[in-house]
Coordinates of C-alpha atoms and ligand atoms in Angstrom, one line a residue:
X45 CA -10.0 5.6 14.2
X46 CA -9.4 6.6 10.6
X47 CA -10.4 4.0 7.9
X48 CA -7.7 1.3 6.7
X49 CA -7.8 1.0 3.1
X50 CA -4.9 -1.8 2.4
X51 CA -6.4 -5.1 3.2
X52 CA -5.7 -8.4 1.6
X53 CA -8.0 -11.5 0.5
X54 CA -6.8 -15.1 0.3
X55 CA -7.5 -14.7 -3.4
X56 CA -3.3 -13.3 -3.4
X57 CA -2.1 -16.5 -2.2
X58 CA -0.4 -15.5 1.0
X59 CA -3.5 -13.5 3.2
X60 CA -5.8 -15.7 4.8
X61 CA -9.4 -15.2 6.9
X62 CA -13.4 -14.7 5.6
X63 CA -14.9 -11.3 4.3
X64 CA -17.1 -11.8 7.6
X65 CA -14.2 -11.6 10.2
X66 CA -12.3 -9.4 8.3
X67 CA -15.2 -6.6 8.6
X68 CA -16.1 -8.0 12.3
X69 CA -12.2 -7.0 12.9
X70 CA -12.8 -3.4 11.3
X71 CA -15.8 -2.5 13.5
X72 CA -14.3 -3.6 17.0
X73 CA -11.2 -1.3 15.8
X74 CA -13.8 1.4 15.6
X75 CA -12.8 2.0 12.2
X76 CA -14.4 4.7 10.2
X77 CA -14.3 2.6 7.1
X78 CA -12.8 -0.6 5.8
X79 CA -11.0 -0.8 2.3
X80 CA -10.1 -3.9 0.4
X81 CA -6.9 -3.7 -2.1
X82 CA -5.7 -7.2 -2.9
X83 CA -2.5 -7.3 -4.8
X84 CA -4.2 -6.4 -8.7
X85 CA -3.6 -9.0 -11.5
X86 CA -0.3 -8.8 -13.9
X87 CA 0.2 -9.2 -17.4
X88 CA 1.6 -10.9 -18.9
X89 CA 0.4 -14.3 -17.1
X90 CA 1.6 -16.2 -14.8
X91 CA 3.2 -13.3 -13.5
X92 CA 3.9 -14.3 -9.9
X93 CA 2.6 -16.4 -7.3
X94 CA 1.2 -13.4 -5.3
X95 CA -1.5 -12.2 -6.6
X96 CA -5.0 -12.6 -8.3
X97 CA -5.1 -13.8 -11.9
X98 CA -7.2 -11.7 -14.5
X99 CA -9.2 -14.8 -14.4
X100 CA -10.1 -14.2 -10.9
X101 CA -11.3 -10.3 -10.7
X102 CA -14.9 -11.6 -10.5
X103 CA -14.1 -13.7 -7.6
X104 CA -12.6 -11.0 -5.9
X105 CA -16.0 -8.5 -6.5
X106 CA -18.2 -11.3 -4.9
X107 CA -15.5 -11.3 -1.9
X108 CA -16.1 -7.9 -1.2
X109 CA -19.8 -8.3 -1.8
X110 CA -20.1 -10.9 0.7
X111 CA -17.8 -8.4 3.3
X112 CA -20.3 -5.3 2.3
X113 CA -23.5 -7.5 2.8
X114 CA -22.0 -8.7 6.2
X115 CA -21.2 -5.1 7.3
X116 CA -25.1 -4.2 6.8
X117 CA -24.3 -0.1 7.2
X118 CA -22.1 -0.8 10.3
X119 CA -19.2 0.8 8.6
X120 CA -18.3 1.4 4.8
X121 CA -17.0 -1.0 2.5
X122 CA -15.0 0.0 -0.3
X123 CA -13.4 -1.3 -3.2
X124 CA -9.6 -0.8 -4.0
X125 CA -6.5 -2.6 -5.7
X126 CA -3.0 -2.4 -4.6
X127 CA -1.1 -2.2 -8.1
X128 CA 2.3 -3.0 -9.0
X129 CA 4.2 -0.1 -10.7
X130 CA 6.2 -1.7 -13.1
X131 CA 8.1 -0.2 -16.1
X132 CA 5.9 0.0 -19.0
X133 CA 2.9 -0.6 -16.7
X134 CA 0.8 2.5 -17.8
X135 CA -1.6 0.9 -20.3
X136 CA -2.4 -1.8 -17.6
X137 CA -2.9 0.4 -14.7
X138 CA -5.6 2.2 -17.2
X139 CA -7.1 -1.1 -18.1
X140 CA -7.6 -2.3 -15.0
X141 CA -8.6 1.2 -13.8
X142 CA -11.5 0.8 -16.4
X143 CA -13.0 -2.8 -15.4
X144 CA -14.9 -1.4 -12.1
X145 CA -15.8 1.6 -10.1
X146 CA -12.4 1.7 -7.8
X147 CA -12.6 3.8 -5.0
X148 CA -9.2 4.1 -4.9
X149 CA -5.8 2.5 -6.3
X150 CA -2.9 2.1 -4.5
X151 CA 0.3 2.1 -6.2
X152 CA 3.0 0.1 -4.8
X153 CA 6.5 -0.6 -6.1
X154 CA 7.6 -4.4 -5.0
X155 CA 9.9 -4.8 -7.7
X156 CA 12.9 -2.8 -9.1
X157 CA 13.7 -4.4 -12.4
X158 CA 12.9 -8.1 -12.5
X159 CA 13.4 -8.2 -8.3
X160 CA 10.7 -8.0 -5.7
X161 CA 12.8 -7.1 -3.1
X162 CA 10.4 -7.2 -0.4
X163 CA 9.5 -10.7 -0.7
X164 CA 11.6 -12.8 1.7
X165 CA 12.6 -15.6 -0.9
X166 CA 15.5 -13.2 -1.8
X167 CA 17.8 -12.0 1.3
X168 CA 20.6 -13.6 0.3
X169 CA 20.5 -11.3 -3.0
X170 CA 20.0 -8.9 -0.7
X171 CA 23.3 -9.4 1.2
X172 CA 25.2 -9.6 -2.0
X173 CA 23.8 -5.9 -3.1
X174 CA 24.5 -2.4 -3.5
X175 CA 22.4 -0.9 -0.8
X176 CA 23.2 2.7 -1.5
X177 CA 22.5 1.6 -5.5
X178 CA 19.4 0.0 -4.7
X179 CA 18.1 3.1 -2.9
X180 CA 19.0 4.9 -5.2
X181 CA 17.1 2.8 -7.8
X182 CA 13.8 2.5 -5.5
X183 CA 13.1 6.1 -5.3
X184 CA 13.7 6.9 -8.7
X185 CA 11.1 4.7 -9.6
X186 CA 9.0 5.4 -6.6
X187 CA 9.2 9.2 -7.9
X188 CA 8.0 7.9 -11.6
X189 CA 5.5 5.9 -9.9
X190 CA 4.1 9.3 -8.4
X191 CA 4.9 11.3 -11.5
X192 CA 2.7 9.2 -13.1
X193 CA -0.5 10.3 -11.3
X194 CA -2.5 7.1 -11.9
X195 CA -3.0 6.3 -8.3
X196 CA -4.9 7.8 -5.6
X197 CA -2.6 6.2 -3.0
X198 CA 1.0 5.4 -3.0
X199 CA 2.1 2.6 -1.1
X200 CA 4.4 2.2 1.8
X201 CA 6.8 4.7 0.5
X202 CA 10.2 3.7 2.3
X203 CA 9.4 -0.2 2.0
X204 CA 13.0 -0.3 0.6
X205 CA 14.1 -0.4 4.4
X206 CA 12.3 -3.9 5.3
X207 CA 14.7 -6.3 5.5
X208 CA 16.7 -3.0 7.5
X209 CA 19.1 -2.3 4.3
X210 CA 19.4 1.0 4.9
X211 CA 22.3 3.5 3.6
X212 CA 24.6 5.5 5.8
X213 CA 24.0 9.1 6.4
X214 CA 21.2 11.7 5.9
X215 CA 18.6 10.2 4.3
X216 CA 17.0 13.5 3.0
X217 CA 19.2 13.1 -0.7
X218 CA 16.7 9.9 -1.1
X219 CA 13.4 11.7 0.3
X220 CA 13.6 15.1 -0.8
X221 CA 13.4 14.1 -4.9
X222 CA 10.6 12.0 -4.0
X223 CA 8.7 14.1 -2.1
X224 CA 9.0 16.9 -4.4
X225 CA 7.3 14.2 -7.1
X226 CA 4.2 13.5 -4.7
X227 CA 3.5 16.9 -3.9
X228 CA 3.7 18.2 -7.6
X229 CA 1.5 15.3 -8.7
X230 CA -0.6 16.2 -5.8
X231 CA -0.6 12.2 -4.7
X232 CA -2.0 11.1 -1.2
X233 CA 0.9 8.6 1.0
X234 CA 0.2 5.8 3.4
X235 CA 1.7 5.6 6.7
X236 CA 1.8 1.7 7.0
X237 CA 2.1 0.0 10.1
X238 CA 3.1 -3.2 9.1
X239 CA 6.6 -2.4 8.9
X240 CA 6.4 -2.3 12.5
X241 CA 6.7 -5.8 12.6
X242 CA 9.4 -6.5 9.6
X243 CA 13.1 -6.6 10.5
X244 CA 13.3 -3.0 9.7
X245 CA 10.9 -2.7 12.8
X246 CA 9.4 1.1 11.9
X247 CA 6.6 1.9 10.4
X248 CA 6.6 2.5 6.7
X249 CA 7.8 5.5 6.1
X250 CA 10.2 6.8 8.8
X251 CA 9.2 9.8 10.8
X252 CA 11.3 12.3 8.6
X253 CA 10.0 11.2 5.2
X254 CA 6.1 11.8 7.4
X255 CA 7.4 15.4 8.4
X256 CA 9.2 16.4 4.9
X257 CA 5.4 15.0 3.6
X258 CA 3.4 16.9 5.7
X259 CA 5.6 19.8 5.2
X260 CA 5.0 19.7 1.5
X261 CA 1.1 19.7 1.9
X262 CA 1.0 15.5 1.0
X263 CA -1.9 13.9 1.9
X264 CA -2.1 10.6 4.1
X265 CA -4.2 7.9 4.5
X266 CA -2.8 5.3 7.7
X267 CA -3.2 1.5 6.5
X268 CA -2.2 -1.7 8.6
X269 CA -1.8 -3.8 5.0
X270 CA -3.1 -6.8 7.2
X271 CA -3.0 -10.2 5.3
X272 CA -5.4 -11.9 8.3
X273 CA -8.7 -10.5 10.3
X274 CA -6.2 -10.2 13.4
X275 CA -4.2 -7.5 11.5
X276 CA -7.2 -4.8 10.4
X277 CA -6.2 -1.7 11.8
X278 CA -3.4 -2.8 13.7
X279 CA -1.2 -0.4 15.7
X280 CA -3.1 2.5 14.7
X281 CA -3.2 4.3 18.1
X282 CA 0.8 4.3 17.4
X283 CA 0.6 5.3 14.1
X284 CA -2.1 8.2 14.6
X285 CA 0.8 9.1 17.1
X286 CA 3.1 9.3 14.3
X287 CA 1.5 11.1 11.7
X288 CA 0.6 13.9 14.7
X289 CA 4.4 13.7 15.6
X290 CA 5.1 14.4 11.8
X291 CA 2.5 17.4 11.9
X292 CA -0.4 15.7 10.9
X293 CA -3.9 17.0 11.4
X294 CA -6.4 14.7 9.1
X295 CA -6.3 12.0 7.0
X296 CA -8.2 11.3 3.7
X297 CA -11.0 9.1 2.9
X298 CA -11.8 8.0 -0.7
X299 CA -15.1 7.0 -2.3
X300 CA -14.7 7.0 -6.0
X301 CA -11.6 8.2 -6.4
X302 CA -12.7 11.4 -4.5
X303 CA -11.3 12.9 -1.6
X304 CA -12.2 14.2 1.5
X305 CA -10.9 15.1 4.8
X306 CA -11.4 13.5 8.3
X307 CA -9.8 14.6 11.4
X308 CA -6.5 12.7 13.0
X309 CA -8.5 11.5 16.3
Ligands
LIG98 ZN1 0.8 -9.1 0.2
LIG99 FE1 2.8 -4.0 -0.9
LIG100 FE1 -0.4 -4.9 0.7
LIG101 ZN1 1.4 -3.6 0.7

């Protein structure tokens, strides 16, 4: 099984379970390595109530100390943060990238102005809205977000879809800018199988954004973001499926903030 680098810790507020069963979880899935990328801190604090505080960073390397310790060479730990790209953001993503030998960031986008639109507190704003507008606005800034070459992994790239929002027509007019972003920037994608189990009920992205990826020569990594032990590596025979389906061959494994290739089995 490939390695599953998005992983939470209770230090976000809303993932729960021990370092121990978490990495007990990664070796029955016969992963090839387990990555931890809690939702990173935010300035200016408080920032929201789901994530680490700045405070807290310290915490979070003993957590993953305890997971590595527990593991004993059964499979690789490593050390990751799932970062919010927010407008403005830069100067903090290279601050934080400083504080500790990452290796790898994700970059996610939750929020589209002062909205996180993924988080479930706000459907009814979501039945009030623009959908076609919102797309629109969500892959703009997932394209900036990608332009900005800061991360070595870039989130669940159609997570716009969750709540199953989704525009009318050929999608491609939302995908193709996009795309063409990643691949100039040379960025790596997730395929996320946690969206499986969100109202939008695919996998994050949808096959077509996977084959216009693969296409371009994007690399992917395939991640179960699982916020409990119960959720490492979940669905990953499906989503090896997938990313085959798409045209996929390997995957990419990071140790700091190098890359190297791993075949799809
Ligand atoms: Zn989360
Ligand atoms: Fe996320
Ligand atoms: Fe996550
Ligand atoms: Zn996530």
């Amino acid at each position: 099984m490939p390695a599953d680098y998005h992983t939470h810790t209770p230090l976000c507020r809303h993932a729960v379970g021990e370092p121990e069963a978490f990495v007990d979880a990664a070796v029955a899935a016969g992963l090839t390595e387990y990555g931890i990328s809690d939702h990173a801190p935010q300035i200016p604090e408080p920032f929201d109530d789901w994530r680490m505080s700045v405070a807290e960073l310290p915490d979070y390397f003993r957590w993953i100390e305890r997971a590595r310790a527990h593991a004993m060479g059964r499979i690789p730990v490593r050390t990751g943060l799932e970062c919010d790209w927010l407008t403005g953001c830069e100067p903090w993503i290279a601050d934080l990238a400083s504080r500790h030998e990452w290796d790898y960031l994700i970059g996610s986008v939750h929020y589209l102005g002062e909205w996180d639109f993924d988080n479930p507190k706000w459907l009814g704003r979501w039945a009030e809205s623009d959908v076609e507008a919102v797309w629109s606005h969500y892959w703009a800034t997932y394209a900036k977000m990608a332009d900005s070459g800061l991360f070595d992994i870039l989130g669940h790239p159609d997570l716009v879809k969750k709540f199953a929002h989704i525009p009318p027509g050929d999608l491609d007019r939302f995908y193709e800018p996009a795309i063409d972003a990643i691949a100039a920037a040379g960025g790596v994608i997730e395929l996320n199988s946690a969206g499986w189990h969100k109202p939008c009920a695919e996998a994050y992205p949808a096959l077509r954004f996977l084959e216009l990826a693969c296409s371009a020569g994007i690399g992917l990594v395939i991640s179960s973001d699982a916020h409990a032990p119960g959720e490492v590596g979940r669905e990953f025979s499906r989503a090896i499926d997938l990313a085959k389906a798409a045209g996929y061959r390997e995957t990419i494994l990071f140790d700091r903030r190098e890359r190297r290739s791993e075949a799809l089995i």
